[in-house]
Amino acid sequence: DEAARREALAILRAMDFGADGYFFVYDLEGRNLMHPRLPELEGRVLLDLQDADGVFVIRELIARAREGGGFQRYVWPKPSTGQPAPKLGYAVLLERWGWMLGTGLY
C-alpha cells in the first residue's frame, strides 16, 4: 500500500493541464502530501491557512471532499503570474488512503 501511495503521488505530481492546472493532495488532518507547484508546502499542516478573504482553504476543501466531492472558491497564487487570484477548486475524498485530492481553475 505504501509503494502504491508513493507511485500515485508521483503520477499526480507529473500531471498538469496548461500553465496553471495541477493536482494536489492532503491528508484529512490537513497535511500537504504533494503540491507540484509549491513543494515547500509538502509535509506542513495547513488547516489554519486562510486566503485574503478569510476562507480556511484546506479546511473547506477537505469538507467538500467529505461531502462526496465538491467545489470551493478561494484565492491562491496563480503559478503563471505568482500573484493571488480567484480560484475555483474541486476536491474529492480518496477514503481508502485518507486523502483529499484536489484541482482547480483560476
mmCIF file of C-alpha atoms in Angstrom:
data_model
loop_
_atom_site.group_PDB
_atom_site.id
_atom_site.type_symbol
_atom_site.label_atom_id
_atom_site.label_comp_id
_atom_site.label_asym_id
_atom_site.label_seq_id
_atom_site.Cartn_x
_atom_site.Cartn_y
_atom_site.Cartn_z
ATOM 1 C CA ASP A 1 0.000 0.000 0.000
ATOM 2 C CA GLU A 2 2.825 2.430 0.814
ATOM 3 C CA ALA A 3 4.509 1.784 -2.532
ATOM 4 C CA ALA A 4 1.185 2.344 -4.303
ATOM 5 C CA ARG A 5 0.744 5.655 -2.432
ATOM 6 C CA ARG A 6 4.195 6.841 -3.442
ATOM 7 C CA GLU A 7 3.559 5.853 -7.050
ATOM 8 C CA ALA A 8 0.169 7.599 -7.079
ATOM 9 C CA LEU A 9 1.726 10.815 -5.711
ATOM 10 C CA ALA A 10 4.479 10.651 -8.346
ATOM 11 C CA ILE A 11 1.952 10.191 -11.151
ATOM 12 C CA LEU A 12 -0.240 13.034 -9.872
ATOM 13 C CA ARG A 13 2.815 15.298 -9.452
ATOM 14 C CA ALA A 14 3.637 14.822 -13.152
ATOM 15 C CA MET A 15 0.097 15.513 -14.386
ATOM 16 C CA ASP A 16 -0.866 19.031 -15.323
ATOM 17 C CA PHE A 17 -3.088 20.929 -17.724
ATOM 18 C CA GLY A 18 -1.921 24.214 -19.166
ATOM 19 C CA ALA A 19 0.315 26.677 -17.374
ATOM 20 C CA ASP A 20 -1.835 26.802 -14.249
ATOM 21 C CA GLY A 21 -3.536 23.398 -13.936
ATOM 22 C CA TYR A 22 -2.297 20.776 -11.496
ATOM 23 C CA PHE A 23 -3.416 18.327 -8.804
ATOM 24 C CA PHE A 24 -2.653 18.466 -5.074
ATOM 25 C CA VAL A 25 -3.099 16.005 -2.206
ATOM 26 C CA TYR A 26 -3.670 16.480 1.544
ATOM 27 C CA ASP A 27 -4.385 14.003 4.290
ATOM 28 C CA LEU A 28 -7.553 14.542 6.312
ATOM 29 C CA GLU A 29 -5.616 16.267 9.104
ATOM 30 C CA GLY A 30 -4.636 18.978 6.621
ATOM 31 C CA ARG A 31 -1.038 17.850 5.971
ATOM 32 C CA ASN A 32 0.086 18.548 2.427
ATOM 33 C CA LEU A 33 1.318 15.327 0.837
ATOM 34 C CA MET A 34 2.002 16.652 -2.667
ATOM 35 C CA HIS A 35 1.896 20.023 -4.388
ATOM 36 C CA PRO A 36 3.829 20.175 -7.686
ATOM 37 C CA ARG A 37 3.883 23.996 -7.916
ATOM 38 C CA LEU A 38 4.583 24.739 -4.228
ATOM 39 C CA PRO A 39 6.712 21.809 -2.986
ATOM 40 C CA GLU A 40 7.716 23.853 0.086
ATOM 41 C CA LEU A 41 4.194 23.154 1.437
ATOM 42 C CA GLU A 42 4.758 19.398 1.492
ATOM 43 C CA GLY A 43 4.723 17.940 4.981
ATOM 44 C CA ARG A 44 3.124 21.039 6.511
ATOM 45 C CA VAL A 45 -0.273 21.014 8.253
ATOM 46 C CA LEU A 46 -2.264 23.868 6.721
ATOM 47 C CA LEU A 47 -5.677 23.645 8.409
ATOM 48 C CA ASP A 48 -5.342 27.222 9.673
ATOM 49 C CA LEU A 49 -4.306 28.674 6.305
ATOM 50 C CA GLN A 50 -6.665 31.483 5.285
ATOM 51 C CA ASP A 51 -6.839 33.290 1.963
ATOM 52 C CA ALA A 52 -7.166 37.070 1.566
ATOM 53 C CA ASP A 53 -10.950 36.777 2.032
ATOM 54 C CA GLY A 54 -10.682 34.806 5.269
ATOM 55 C CA VAL A 55 -11.561 31.406 3.764
ATOM 56 C CA PHE A 56 -9.895 28.494 5.574
ATOM 57 C CA VAL A 57 -8.831 26.979 2.268
ATOM 58 C CA ILE A 58 -7.709 23.488 3.259
ATOM 59 C CA ARG A 59 -10.471 23.015 5.869
ATOM 60 C CA GLU A 60 -13.078 23.889 3.250
ATOM 61 C CA LEU A 61 -11.561 21.665 0.562
ATOM 62 C CA ILE A 62 -11.497 18.738 2.999
ATOM 63 C CA ALA A 63 -15.126 19.489 3.918
ATOM 64 C CA ARG A 64 -16.157 19.413 0.234
ATOM 65 C CA ALA A 65 -14.333 16.102 -0.198
ATOM 66 C CA ARG A 66 -16.068 14.604 2.866
ATOM 67 C CA GLU A 67 -19.431 15.720 1.436
ATOM 68 C CA GLY A 68 -18.853 13.448 -1.548
ATOM 69 C CA GLY A 69 -16.834 15.894 -3.644
ATOM 70 C CA GLY A 70 -17.493 19.491 -4.469
ATOM 71 C CA PHE A 71 -16.414 22.965 -5.477
ATOM 72 C CA GLN A 72 -14.827 25.618 -3.274
ATOM 73 C CA ARG A 73 -13.965 29.206 -4.185
ATOM 74 C CA TYR A 74 -10.807 30.735 -2.718
ATOM 75 C CA VAL A 75 -7.811 32.918 -3.546
ATOM 76 C CA TRP A 76 -4.481 31.185 -4.292
ATOM 77 C CA PRO A 77 -1.203 32.135 -6.017
ATOM 78 C CA LYS A 78 -1.583 31.602 -9.768
ATOM 79 C CA PRO A 79 1.509 29.708 -10.998
ATOM 80 C CA SER A 80 1.904 31.645 -14.263
ATOM 81 C CA THR A 81 1.958 35.033 -12.510
ATOM 82 C CA GLY A 82 2.889 34.269 -8.911
ATOM 83 C CA GLN A 83 0.079 36.620 -7.862
ATOM 84 C CA PRO A 84 -3.000 35.750 -5.767
ATOM 85 C CA ALA A 85 -6.025 35.092 -7.998
ATOM 86 C CA PRO A 86 -9.575 33.775 -7.557
ATOM 87 C CA LYS A 87 -9.673 30.007 -7.931
ATOM 88 C CA LEU A 88 -12.500 27.509 -8.234
ATOM 89 C CA GLY A 89 -11.195 24.334 -6.655
ATOM 90 C CA TYR A 90 -12.696 20.867 -6.674
ATOM 91 C CA ALA A 91 -11.912 18.199 -4.086
ATOM 92 C CA VAL A 92 -12.747 14.516 -3.713
ATOM 93 C CA LEU A 93 -12.135 12.034 -0.915
ATOM 94 C CA LEU A 94 -9.937 9.012 -1.520
ATOM 95 C CA GLU A 95 -11.298 7.216 1.512
ATOM 96 C CA ARG A 96 -9.079 4.129 1.376
ATOM 97 C CA TRP A 97 -5.949 6.245 1.830
ATOM 98 C CA GLY A 98 -7.486 9.092 3.809
ATOM 99 C CA TRP A 99 -6.602 11.627 1.122
ATOM 100 C CA MET A 100 -8.243 14.731 -0.243
ATOM 101 C CA LEU A 101 -7.366 15.040 -3.929
ATOM 102 C CA GLY A 102 -7.928 18.442 -5.421
ATOM 103 C CA THR A 103 -7.535 20.545 -8.516
ATOM 104 C CA GLY A 104 -8.970 23.796 -9.776
ATOM 105 C CA LEU A 105 -9.183 26.568 -12.321
ATOM 106 C CA TYR A 106 -8.147 30.203 -11.997
#
